[in-house]
Short mmCIF file of C-alpha atoms and ligand atoms in Angstrom, two decimals:
data_model
loop_
_atom_site.label_atom_id
_atom_site.label_comp_id
_atom_site.label_asym_id
_atom_site.label_seq_id
_atom_site.Cartn_x
_atom_site.Cartn_y
_atom_site.Cartn_z
CA MET A 3 34.34 -54.37 25.25
CA SER A 4 31.65 -51.89 23.71
CA ILE A 5 27.95 -52.57 23.46
CA LEU A 6 28.65 -52.73 19.75
CA HIS A 7 31.27 -55.33 20.09
CA GLU A 8 28.97 -57.29 22.41
CA LYS A 9 26.06 -57.31 19.87
CA LEU A 10 28.48 -58.48 17.04
CA LEU A 11 30.33 -61.04 19.16
CA ALA A 12 27.61 -63.83 18.58
CA GLN A 13 27.04 -62.87 14.97
CA ALA A 14 30.78 -63.32 14.09
CA SER A 15 30.75 -66.85 15.03
CA GLU A 16 27.46 -67.63 13.28
CA LEU A 17 28.73 -65.92 10.09
CA ARG A 18 31.88 -67.90 10.05
CA ALA A 19 29.72 -71.00 10.52
CA LYS A 20 27.35 -70.17 7.71
CA ARG A 21 30.18 -69.30 5.35
CA ALA A 22 32.02 -72.68 6.06
CA SER A 23 28.64 -74.69 5.74
CA LEU A 24 27.83 -73.04 2.51
CA ILE A 25 31.40 -73.98 1.19
CA LYS A 26 30.97 -77.49 2.65
CA GLU A 27 27.58 -78.29 1.34
CA HIS A 28 27.45 -76.20 -1.88
CA GLY A 29 30.90 -75.37 -2.73
CA GLU A 30 30.76 -77.12 -6.22
CA ASP A 31 27.37 -75.65 -7.08
CA SER A 32 27.24 -73.25 -9.98
CA LEU A 33 25.66 -69.69 -9.89
CA GLY A 34 25.62 -69.65 -13.78
CA ASP A 35 28.12 -69.40 -16.55
CA VAL A 36 30.68 -66.36 -16.71
CA THR A 37 30.29 -65.21 -20.38
CA VAL A 38 33.03 -63.77 -22.45
CA GLU A 39 31.01 -60.52 -22.62
CA ALA A 40 31.07 -60.23 -18.76
CA VAL A 41 34.71 -60.86 -18.56
CA LEU A 42 35.25 -57.98 -21.18
CA GLY A 43 32.49 -55.86 -19.90
CA GLY A 44 33.35 -54.80 -16.45
CA MET A 45 32.25 -58.22 -14.89
CA ARG A 46 28.47 -56.79 -15.19
CA GLY A 47 26.23 -59.19 -13.55
CA VAL A 48 28.61 -61.63 -12.43
CA PRO A 49 27.37 -62.87 -8.91
CA ALA A 50 31.10 -62.84 -7.55
CA LEU A 51 30.80 -61.04 -3.88
CA VAL A 52 28.93 -61.38 -0.87
CA CYS A 53 27.35 -58.30 0.79
CA GLU A 54 25.13 -58.60 3.83
CA THR A 55 24.66 -55.02 4.61
CA SER A 56 22.54 -53.71 1.61
CA SER A 57 21.22 -54.97 -1.73
CA VAL A 58 20.18 -53.18 -5.00
CA SER A 59 17.76 -54.61 -7.52
CA ALA A 60 17.11 -53.44 -10.89
CA ASP A 61 13.31 -52.63 -10.47
CA GLU A 62 13.47 -51.03 -7.02
CA GLY A 63 16.82 -50.00 -6.02
CA LEU A 64 18.57 -49.92 -2.55
CA ARG A 65 17.48 -51.92 0.41
CA ILE A 66 19.43 -51.61 3.51
CA ARG A 67 19.19 -54.89 5.37
CA ASN A 68 16.05 -55.71 3.27
CA ILE A 69 14.35 -52.31 4.22
CA PRO A 70 13.82 -50.09 1.26
CA ILE A 71 15.56 -46.80 1.31
CA MET A 72 12.34 -44.83 1.14
CA GLU A 73 11.34 -46.28 4.55
CA LEU A 74 14.66 -44.99 6.13
CA THR A 75 14.66 -41.28 5.05
CA ASN A 76 13.95 -40.03 8.65
CA ILE A 77 16.73 -41.85 10.40
CA THR A 78 20.10 -40.51 11.55
CA PRO A 79 23.62 -41.65 10.22
CA GLU A 80 24.23 -43.19 13.50
CA GLU A 81 20.96 -45.40 13.02
CA THR A 82 22.07 -46.02 9.62
CA PHE A 83 25.54 -47.55 10.64
CA TRP A 84 23.82 -49.62 13.40
CA LEU A 85 21.44 -51.11 10.89
CA LEU A 86 24.06 -51.70 8.45
CA VAL A 87 26.74 -53.28 10.37
CA THR A 88 24.38 -55.38 13.04
CA GLY A 89 21.31 -55.84 10.92
CA ASP A 90 19.00 -54.64 13.49
CA ARG A 91 17.37 -51.18 14.16
CA ALA A 92 19.24 -49.67 17.22
CA THR A 93 17.79 -49.27 20.61
CA GLN A 94 17.80 -46.02 22.49
CA THR A 95 20.60 -47.34 24.74
CA GLU A 96 22.60 -48.45 21.76
CA LEU A 97 22.22 -45.10 19.95
CA THR A 98 23.25 -43.20 22.98
CA ALA A 99 26.28 -45.43 23.46
CA LEU A 100 27.37 -45.13 19.82
CA LYS A 101 27.00 -41.27 19.88
CA GLU A 102 29.07 -41.06 22.87
CA ALA A 103 31.70 -43.40 21.12
CA PHE A 104 31.68 -41.16 17.94
CA ALA A 105 31.91 -37.92 19.89
CA LYS A 106 35.19 -38.59 21.07
CA TYR A 107 36.58 -38.23 17.56
CA TYR A 108 34.74 -35.46 15.98
CA GLU A 109 37.86 -33.18 16.49
CA VAL A 110 40.16 -33.80 13.84
CA PRO A 111 43.90 -34.11 15.00
CA SER A 112 45.98 -31.20 14.25
CA TYR A 113 48.47 -33.32 12.07
CA VAL A 114 45.73 -34.06 9.69
CA VAL A 115 44.91 -30.27 9.44
CA ASP A 116 48.46 -29.47 8.83
CA THR A 117 48.41 -32.36 6.13
CA LEU A 118 45.58 -30.74 4.41
CA SER A 119 46.76 -27.12 4.65
CA ALA A 120 50.20 -28.36 3.02
CA MET A 121 48.54 -29.43 0.07
CA PRO A 122 48.54 -27.25 -3.13
CA LYS A 123 45.69 -25.00 -3.34
CA ASP A 124 44.56 -26.45 -6.66
CA SER A 125 44.37 -30.05 -5.19
CA HIS A 126 41.03 -31.73 -5.88
CA PRO A 127 39.13 -32.08 -2.84
CA MET A 128 38.68 -35.68 -3.24
CA ALA A 129 42.50 -36.08 -3.25
CA MET A 130 42.59 -34.13 0.01
CA LEU A 131 39.80 -36.32 1.68
CA SER A 132 41.72 -39.46 0.66
CA ALA A 133 45.01 -38.02 1.85
CA GLY A 134 43.38 -36.96 5.13
CA ILE A 135 42.13 -40.55 5.84
CA LEU A 136 45.48 -41.94 4.73
CA ALA A 137 47.24 -39.45 7.19
CA MET A 138 45.26 -40.94 9.84
CA GLU A 139 46.44 -44.68 9.20
CA ARG A 140 48.94 -44.32 12.26
CA GLU A 141 45.81 -44.56 14.42
CA SER A 142 44.93 -47.89 13.26
CA GLU A 143 44.12 -50.25 16.27
CA PHE A 144 43.64 -53.24 13.67
CA ARG A 145 47.19 -52.66 12.30
CA LYS A 146 48.55 -52.77 15.89
CA ALA A 147 46.39 -55.76 16.77
CA TYR A 148 47.76 -57.72 13.75
CA ASP A 149 51.36 -56.55 14.69
CA ALA A 150 50.74 -57.84 18.10
CA GLY A 151 49.90 -61.19 16.95
CA THR A 152 46.22 -61.12 17.18
CA GLY A 153 44.59 -64.35 15.46
CA LYS A 154 42.58 -63.60 12.17
CA ASP A 155 39.21 -64.52 13.77
CA GLU A 156 39.63 -61.74 16.61
CA LEU A 157 40.67 -58.85 14.17
CA TRP A 158 37.18 -57.86 13.43
CA LYS A 159 37.13 -56.53 16.89
CA SER A 160 39.76 -53.84 16.24
CA MET A 161 38.29 -53.22 12.86
CA VAL A 162 35.14 -52.06 14.79
CA ASN A 163 37.25 -49.68 16.77
CA ASP A 164 38.90 -48.23 13.57
CA SER A 165 35.50 -47.93 11.92
CA VAL A 166 34.04 -46.00 14.72
CA ARG A 167 36.98 -43.70 14.80
CA LEU A 168 36.96 -43.35 11.07
CA ILE A 169 33.25 -42.65 10.59
CA ALA A 170 33.37 -40.14 13.52
CA SER A 171 36.48 -38.49 12.05
CA ILE A 172 35.70 -38.14 8.38
CA PRO A 173 33.04 -35.27 8.73
CA GLY A 174 35.74 -33.26 10.56
CA ILE A 175 38.12 -33.93 7.98
CA ALA A 176 35.84 -33.12 5.23
CA ALA A 177 34.66 -29.87 6.93
CA ALA A 178 38.31 -28.85 7.64
CA LEU A 179 39.36 -29.46 3.92
CA TYR A 180 36.29 -27.43 2.80
CA ARG A 181 37.34 -24.40 4.73
CA ILE A 182 41.12 -24.71 3.84
CA ARG A 183 40.49 -25.34 0.14
CA PHE A 184 37.89 -22.66 -0.32
CA ASN A 185 39.33 -19.97 2.01
CA LYS A 186 36.27 -19.93 4.34
CA GLY A 187 38.19 -19.00 7.34
CA SER A 188 39.69 -21.04 10.25
CA VAL A 189 38.61 -24.65 10.97
CA ILE A 190 35.42 -24.89 13.17
CA LYS A 191 35.40 -27.17 16.24
CA PRO A 192 32.67 -29.54 17.00
CA LEU A 193 29.63 -28.62 19.21
CA ALA A 194 30.14 -28.66 22.80
CA ASN A 195 26.65 -29.41 23.70
CA ASP A 196 25.46 -31.91 20.99
CA ASN A 197 27.02 -35.31 19.94
CA ASP A 198 24.71 -35.97 16.93
CA LEU A 199 26.97 -36.71 13.82
CA SER A 200 25.15 -34.84 11.21
CA ASN A 201 24.55 -31.75 13.28
CA ASN A 202 28.26 -31.67 13.96
CA PHE A 203 29.12 -32.04 10.08
CA ALA A 204 26.55 -29.32 9.22
CA HIS A 205 28.06 -27.00 11.96
CA MET A 206 31.67 -27.56 11.16
CA LEU A 207 31.20 -26.85 7.46
CA GLY A 208 30.07 -23.49 8.42
CA VAL A 209 27.60 -22.99 5.43
CA SER A 210 24.34 -22.32 7.33
CA ASP A 211 22.73 -22.55 10.50
CA ASP A 212 19.36 -23.16 8.92
CA ALA A 213 17.62 -26.25 10.58
CA SER A 214 16.69 -27.57 7.04
CA TRP A 215 20.20 -27.35 6.00
CA LYS A 216 20.91 -29.73 8.88
CA ASP A 217 18.26 -31.85 7.80
CA LEU A 218 19.61 -32.13 4.32
CA VAL A 219 22.96 -33.10 5.46
CA ARG A 220 21.36 -35.72 7.60
CA LEU A 221 19.41 -37.15 4.62
CA TYR A 222 22.45 -36.70 2.50
CA LEU A 223 24.61 -38.99 4.78
CA VAL A 224 21.85 -41.56 5.07
CA LEU A 225 21.08 -41.81 1.34
CA HIS A 226 24.63 -42.35 0.10
CA SER A 227 25.77 -44.62 2.97
CA ASP A 228 25.67 -47.91 1.10
CA HIS A 229 24.83 -49.30 -2.34
CA GLU A 230 25.65 -53.24 -2.09
CA GLY A 231 29.15 -54.46 -2.60
CA GLY A 232 29.67 -54.32 -6.35
CA ASN A 233 30.15 -50.56 -6.95
CA VAL A 234 33.49 -49.36 -7.50
CA SER A 235 34.35 -47.78 -3.90
CA ALA A 236 32.63 -50.79 -2.10
CA MET A 237 34.61 -53.31 -4.19
CA THR A 238 37.85 -51.48 -3.90
CA SER A 239 37.43 -51.25 -0.05
CA TYR A 240 36.56 -55.05 -0.19
CA VAL A 241 39.78 -56.02 -2.18
CA VAL A 242 42.10 -53.83 -0.30
CA SER A 243 40.79 -54.79 2.97
CA SER A 244 40.97 -58.57 2.14
CA ALA A 245 44.76 -58.25 2.20
CA LEU A 246 44.30 -57.44 5.87
CA SER A 247 45.17 -53.74 5.13
CA ASP A 248 43.44 -51.62 7.89
CA PRO A 249 40.33 -49.65 7.28
CA TYR A 250 42.23 -46.36 6.66
CA TYR A 251 44.13 -47.83 3.78
CA SER A 252 40.85 -49.43 2.38
CA VAL A 253 38.58 -46.45 2.79
CA SER A 254 41.34 -43.99 1.47
CA ALA A 255 41.59 -46.38 -1.75
CA ALA A 256 37.93 -46.57 -2.10
CA LEU A 257 37.59 -42.71 -2.26
CA CYS A 258 39.97 -42.58 -4.91
CA GLY A 259 37.53 -44.78 -6.83
CA LEU A 260 34.57 -42.62 -5.81
CA ALA A 261 36.48 -39.65 -7.29
CA GLY A 262 35.70 -41.01 -10.76
CA PRO A 263 33.23 -39.28 -13.24
CA LEU A 264 31.40 -42.46 -13.78
CA HIS A 265 31.15 -43.12 -10.24
CA GLY A 266 30.69 -40.39 -7.38
CA LEU A 267 32.08 -37.39 -9.23
CA ALA A 268 28.89 -37.53 -11.21
CA ASN A 269 27.26 -35.21 -8.74
CA GLN A 270 29.88 -32.43 -9.36
CA GLU A 271 29.44 -33.08 -13.22
CA CYS A 272 25.75 -32.88 -12.77
CA LEU A 273 26.08 -29.12 -11.37
CA ARG A 274 28.56 -28.28 -13.88
CA PHE A 275 26.03 -29.35 -16.54
CA ILE A 276 23.36 -27.20 -15.00
CA ILE A 277 25.53 -24.20 -14.74
CA GLU A 278 26.89 -24.70 -18.39
CA VAL A 279 23.35 -25.01 -19.86
CA LYS A 280 22.28 -21.95 -17.86
CA GLU A 281 25.18 -19.92 -19.14
CA LYS A 282 24.91 -21.13 -22.72
CA PHE A 283 21.30 -19.84 -22.96
CA GLY A 284 21.45 -16.90 -20.53
CA HIS A 285 18.43 -17.95 -18.84
CA VAL A 286 16.65 -21.09 -17.17
CA PRO A 287 16.51 -23.00 -20.47
CA SER A 288 13.43 -24.61 -21.86
CA GLU A 289 12.98 -28.40 -22.37
CA ASP A 290 13.85 -28.02 -26.15
CA GLU A 291 17.12 -26.20 -25.39
CA ILE A 292 17.87 -28.81 -22.85
CA ARG A 293 17.16 -31.48 -25.46
CA ASP A 294 19.53 -29.70 -27.76
CA PHE A 295 22.33 -29.28 -25.27
CA ALA A 296 22.05 -32.97 -24.20
CA TRP A 297 22.06 -34.28 -27.93
CA ASN A 298 25.24 -32.08 -28.63
CA ARG A 299 26.90 -33.57 -25.52
CA LEU A 300 26.10 -37.16 -26.66
CA LYS A 301 27.34 -36.24 -30.26
CA GLY A 302 30.69 -35.05 -28.65
CA GLY A 303 31.06 -38.59 -27.10
CA GLN A 304 30.31 -37.24 -23.47
CA VAL A 305 27.99 -38.97 -21.19
CA ILE A 306 24.88 -37.17 -19.59
CA PRO A 307 25.92 -37.06 -15.74
CA GLY A 308 23.38 -38.41 -13.31
CA TYR A 309 21.66 -40.68 -15.90
CA GLY A 310 22.25 -44.39 -16.31
CA HIS A 311 23.27 -47.10 -13.92
CA ALA A 312 24.99 -50.46 -14.00
CA VAL A 313 22.22 -52.19 -11.95
CA LEU A 314 19.33 -49.81 -11.86
CA ARG A 315 16.62 -49.93 -14.52
CA VAL A 316 14.20 -47.46 -12.91
CA THR A 317 14.64 -43.98 -11.34
CA ASP A 318 17.02 -44.31 -8.45
CA PRO A 319 14.86 -44.09 -5.21
CA ARG A 320 17.42 -41.93 -3.75
CA PHE A 321 16.73 -39.41 -6.49
CA THR A 322 12.94 -39.35 -5.49
CA ALA A 323 13.95 -39.08 -1.95
CA PHE A 324 15.82 -35.89 -2.66
CA HIS A 325 12.79 -34.49 -4.83
CA ALA A 326 10.65 -35.09 -2.01
CA PHE A 327 12.93 -33.19 0.29
CA ALA A 328 12.96 -30.36 -2.21
CA GLN A 329 9.20 -30.21 -2.15
CA SER A 330 8.53 -30.63 1.34
CA HIS A 331 11.25 -27.99 2.25
CA GLY A 332 10.15 -25.52 -0.42
CA VAL A 333 13.34 -25.52 -2.65
CA THR A 334 12.24 -24.33 -5.79
CA ASP A 335 15.28 -22.34 -7.28
CA ASP A 336 16.50 -22.08 -10.96
CA ASN A 337 18.83 -25.39 -10.48
CA VAL A 338 16.00 -27.24 -9.13
CA THR A 339 13.79 -26.30 -11.98
CA ILE A 340 16.48 -27.45 -14.27
CA VAL A 341 17.01 -30.61 -12.65
CA GLN A 342 13.29 -31.32 -13.21
CA ARG A 343 13.44 -30.35 -16.79
CA ILE A 344 16.28 -32.39 -17.52
CA PHE A 345 14.33 -35.22 -15.99
CA ASN A 346 11.35 -34.49 -18.37
CA VAL A 347 13.70 -34.61 -21.31
CA VAL A 348 16.84 -36.77 -20.78
CA PRO A 349 15.40 -40.12 -20.50
CA GLY A 350 13.64 -39.85 -23.94
CA VAL A 351 16.91 -38.59 -25.42
CA LEU A 352 18.76 -41.53 -24.05
CA GLN A 353 16.16 -43.99 -25.27
CA GLU A 354 16.26 -42.38 -28.70
CA GLN A 355 19.93 -42.74 -28.66
CA GLY A 356 19.56 -46.30 -27.86
CA LYS A 357 22.82 -46.85 -25.95
CA ALA A 358 22.38 -46.59 -22.42
CA LYS A 359 20.57 -49.58 -20.83
CA ASN A 360 19.06 -47.37 -18.08
CA PRO A 361 17.77 -43.97 -19.11
CA TRP A 362 16.63 -42.99 -15.80
CA PRO A 363 18.35 -40.52 -13.24
CA ASN A 364 20.44 -41.86 -10.44
CA VAL A 365 21.21 -40.14 -6.99
CA ASP A 366 23.81 -37.75 -8.50
CA ALA A 367 21.08 -35.89 -10.69
CA TYR A 368 19.41 -34.34 -7.56
CA SER A 369 21.88 -33.96 -4.88
CA GLY A 370 24.01 -31.06 -5.96
CA SER A 371 21.31 -28.67 -6.71
CA LEU A 372 20.10 -28.99 -3.07
CA LEU A 373 23.63 -28.49 -1.71
CA TYR A 374 23.87 -25.38 -4.02
CA ALA A 375 20.45 -24.11 -2.87
CA TYR A 376 21.62 -23.89 0.87
CA GLY A 377 24.77 -22.04 -0.07
CA MET A 378 27.52 -24.77 -0.83
CA THR A 379 28.24 -23.59 -4.23
CA GLU A 380 31.73 -25.08 -4.70
CA PHE A 381 30.70 -28.15 -6.78
CA ASP A 382 33.92 -29.92 -7.07
CA TYR A 383 33.44 -30.35 -3.40
CA TYR A 384 30.18 -32.36 -3.66
CA THR A 385 31.81 -35.93 -3.97
CA VAL A 386 33.50 -35.30 -0.60
CA MET A 387 29.84 -35.17 0.74
CA PHE A 388 29.26 -38.46 -0.85
CA GLY A 389 32.55 -39.92 0.41
CA VAL A 390 31.71 -38.86 4.10
CA SER A 391 28.58 -40.91 3.88
CA ARG A 392 30.01 -43.77 2.02
CA ALA A 393 32.50 -44.44 4.59
CA ILE A 394 29.54 -45.59 6.76
CA GLY A 395 28.73 -48.35 4.44
CA LEU A 396 32.34 -49.30 3.51
CA CYS A 397 33.26 -49.75 7.11
CA SER A 398 30.01 -51.71 7.74
CA GLN A 399 30.75 -54.05 4.96
CA MET A 400 34.47 -54.45 5.89
CA VAL A 401 33.56 -55.47 9.58
CA VAL A 402 30.95 -57.95 8.36
CA ASN A 403 33.41 -59.49 5.93
CA ARG A 404 36.06 -59.66 8.58
CA MET A 405 33.64 -61.21 11.03
CA MET A 406 32.80 -63.79 8.26
CA GLY A 407 36.61 -64.59 7.75
CA SER A 408 36.45 -63.62 4.11
CA PRO A 409 40.03 -64.62 2.36
CA ILE A 410 42.09 -62.56 0.27
CA VAL A 411 40.39 -61.64 -3.02
CA ARG A 412 42.40 -63.09 -6.04
CA PRO A 413 40.25 -64.04 -9.07
CA LYS A 414 42.09 -65.24 -12.41
CA SER A 415 42.96 -63.06 -15.50
CA LEU A 416 43.32 -64.15 -19.11
CA THR A 417 45.10 -62.69 -21.82
CA LEU A 418 42.94 -61.88 -25.05
CA ALA A 419 44.61 -64.65 -26.82
CA GLU A 420 43.50 -66.97 -24.07
CA LEU A 421 40.01 -65.80 -24.21
CA ALA A 422 40.03 -66.08 -27.99
CA LYS A 423 41.12 -69.67 -27.72
N1 NMX B 21 24.88 -40.89 -20.99
C1 NMX B 21 25.50 -41.12 -22.29
N2 NMX B 21 25.85 -42.50 -22.57
C2 NMX B 21 25.54 -43.21 -21.40
C3 NMX B 21 24.75 -42.98 -20.32
C4 NMX B 21 24.80 -41.73 -19.91
N3 NMX B 21 24.24 -41.15 -18.69
N4 NMX B 21 24.85 -44.06 -19.69
C5 NMX B 21 25.22 -45.15 -20.18
N5 NMX B 21 25.70 -44.67 -21.51
C6 NMX B 21 26.31 -45.47 -22.67
C7 NMX B 21 27.60 -46.03 -22.03
O1 NMX B 21 28.70 -45.03 -22.13
C8 NMX B 21 27.89 -47.19 -22.92
O2 NMX B 21 28.23 -46.54 -24.23
P1 NMX B 21 29.64 -47.42 -25.12
O3 NMX B 21 28.86 -48.52 -25.44
O4 NMX B 21 29.67 -46.51 -26.06
O5 NMX B 21 30.67 -47.81 -24.25
C9 NMX B 21 26.43 -47.66 -23.38
O6 NMX B 21 25.63 -46.56 -22.95
C10 NMX B 21 26.05 -48.85 -22.47
O7 NMX B 21 26.33 -48.56 -21.01
P2 NMX B 21 25.39 -49.28 -19.85
O8 NMX B 21 25.38 -50.57 -20.20
O9 NMX B 21 24.01 -48.56 -19.93
O10 NMX B 21 26.00 -48.45 -18.55
P3 NMX B 21 27.32 -49.19 -17.71
O11 NMX B 21 26.72 -50.24 -16.63
O12 NMX B 21 28.36 -49.48 -18.47
O13 NMX B 21 27.62 -47.83 -17.05
C11 NMX B 21 27.16 -45.77 -15.70
C12 NMX B 21 26.90 -47.28 -15.83
C13 NMX B 21 26.50 -45.27 -14.57
C14 NMX B 21 28.68 -45.70 -15.43
C15 NMX B 21 26.81 -45.01 -17.00
O14 NMX B 21 25.44 -44.96 -17.08
C16 NMX B 21 27.22 -43.57 -16.97
O15 NMX B 21 28.37 -43.31 -17.55
N6 NMX B 21 26.60 -42.70 -16.50
C17 NMX B 21 26.78 -41.26 -16.50
C18 NMX B 21 27.63 -40.99 -15.15
C19 NMX B 21 26.93 -41.20 -13.85
O16 NMX B 21 25.86 -40.71 -13.61
N7 NMX B 21 27.55 -41.84 -12.93
C20 NMX B 21 27.07 -42.00 -11.53
C21 NMX B 21 26.56 -43.50 -11.17
C22 NMX B 21 26.11 -43.43 -9.86
N8 NMX B 21 26.98 -43.26 -8.92
O17 NMX B 21 26.80 -42.16 -7.96
O18 NMX B 21 27.84 -43.65 -8.76
C1 MLT B 22 26.59 -46.04 -5.79
O1 MLT B 22 25.85 -45.60 -5.06
O2 MLT B 22 27.53 -46.73 -5.44
C2 MLT B 22 26.25 -45.83 -7.24
O3 MLT B 22 24.94 -45.81 -7.56
C3 MLT B 22 27.00 -46.93 -8.22
C4 MLT B 22 26.70 -48.15 -8.13
O4 MLT B 22 25.94 -48.73 -7.44
O5 MLT B 22 27.23 -48.95 -9.17
#
């Protein structure tokens, strides 16, 4: 049993007991009415899920285990995973053990590279990432444990093993597909003398050897890791995993949701917006030019990518964290200037239009301009970076839910006629 299993062992029975006692003592209590508007409006605001790993409030944004994300901008992805899944900051011994466990899986199995190489050259990078994870399903210890008759209360243990392997493998899959899809040359092997996850990811991408690029990859993986349980990707993995499908199935499915332009693909769309506005005017556009461009887009029925949010009603702290990175690392190119000008203009435009409940930027409004500045210019790859990070939170949520003994998800649907009645 690993040091992580030992740490989680006591928590599993506690979580199951808490769940059972809440059902026993408060099972009939109401959390509020479910309105017709909520049923027809994407279940917005309906408190229908439990998520222990993180929370998101309208006025502050993301907290991981109740710590504001702005206080976590210096940690590593390994520390993030430990905090998400256990609720505690990792000790040095725990971190060393986790890094050793991850390092065994940095090198991608050759059959995954073959799968990615066999995909048509115009496949979207997110389809490749999801397919790469799905190809690895044969490695699932969770499925093997289930097939061997392991009881439901014990399955979380093999889910921990799958999660460690999946989180450690996804950077290599993402890096391999970057190199294959964008003709960057051969797939790069992990570092021989460094078992740090984000250093290895930065290295295997082969974009830059710059220390600040490595720091950006680290920050990127921390900031996108989790955003409570109700977003499309987290909820997808929650639903799939509730059928006792293993983490490879659940994460692969979640990545398909992340690939939508209203969710994770917005980071790609933001860079496209920046490039389009620059090309249209032939120079770094002024705020007035951006305002006109934004209005034309809205009049054409398109959204402004990177703005608005289903929960947030302030600027996303993850946007602020990327802005702080740009300032402290002296990233001041044209795209970053345009991001700033969009920020000066678009909230006013959205307020004037009066539709979006939140006119402020989310994480996707900044992230792509930084990747671009360090030489990763293929913006249809950006959501893959998001996916590598989000796998950390998806797996953490799945492990905690399995420890808790969460049942299969099965809400009730109504026809419109039933609703009208
Ligand atoms: N640009 C234009 N219109 C918008 C925007 C925006 N950025 N945000 C919301 N609206 C519209 C929205 O389409 C809806 O219009 P309609 O009534 O015609 O359907 C109206 O405002 C009300 O929507 P809200 O209740 O404010 O937003 P909702 O909770 O439904 O959706 C998003 C949230 C994030 C999907 C929405 O704000 C959006 O489409 N933003 C742009 C895409 C984006 O940045 N997505 C990334 C989210 C973060 N992530 O990484 O996943
Ligand atoms: C996320 O990080 O998942 C996004 O901000 C979307 C959300 O929370 O709904």
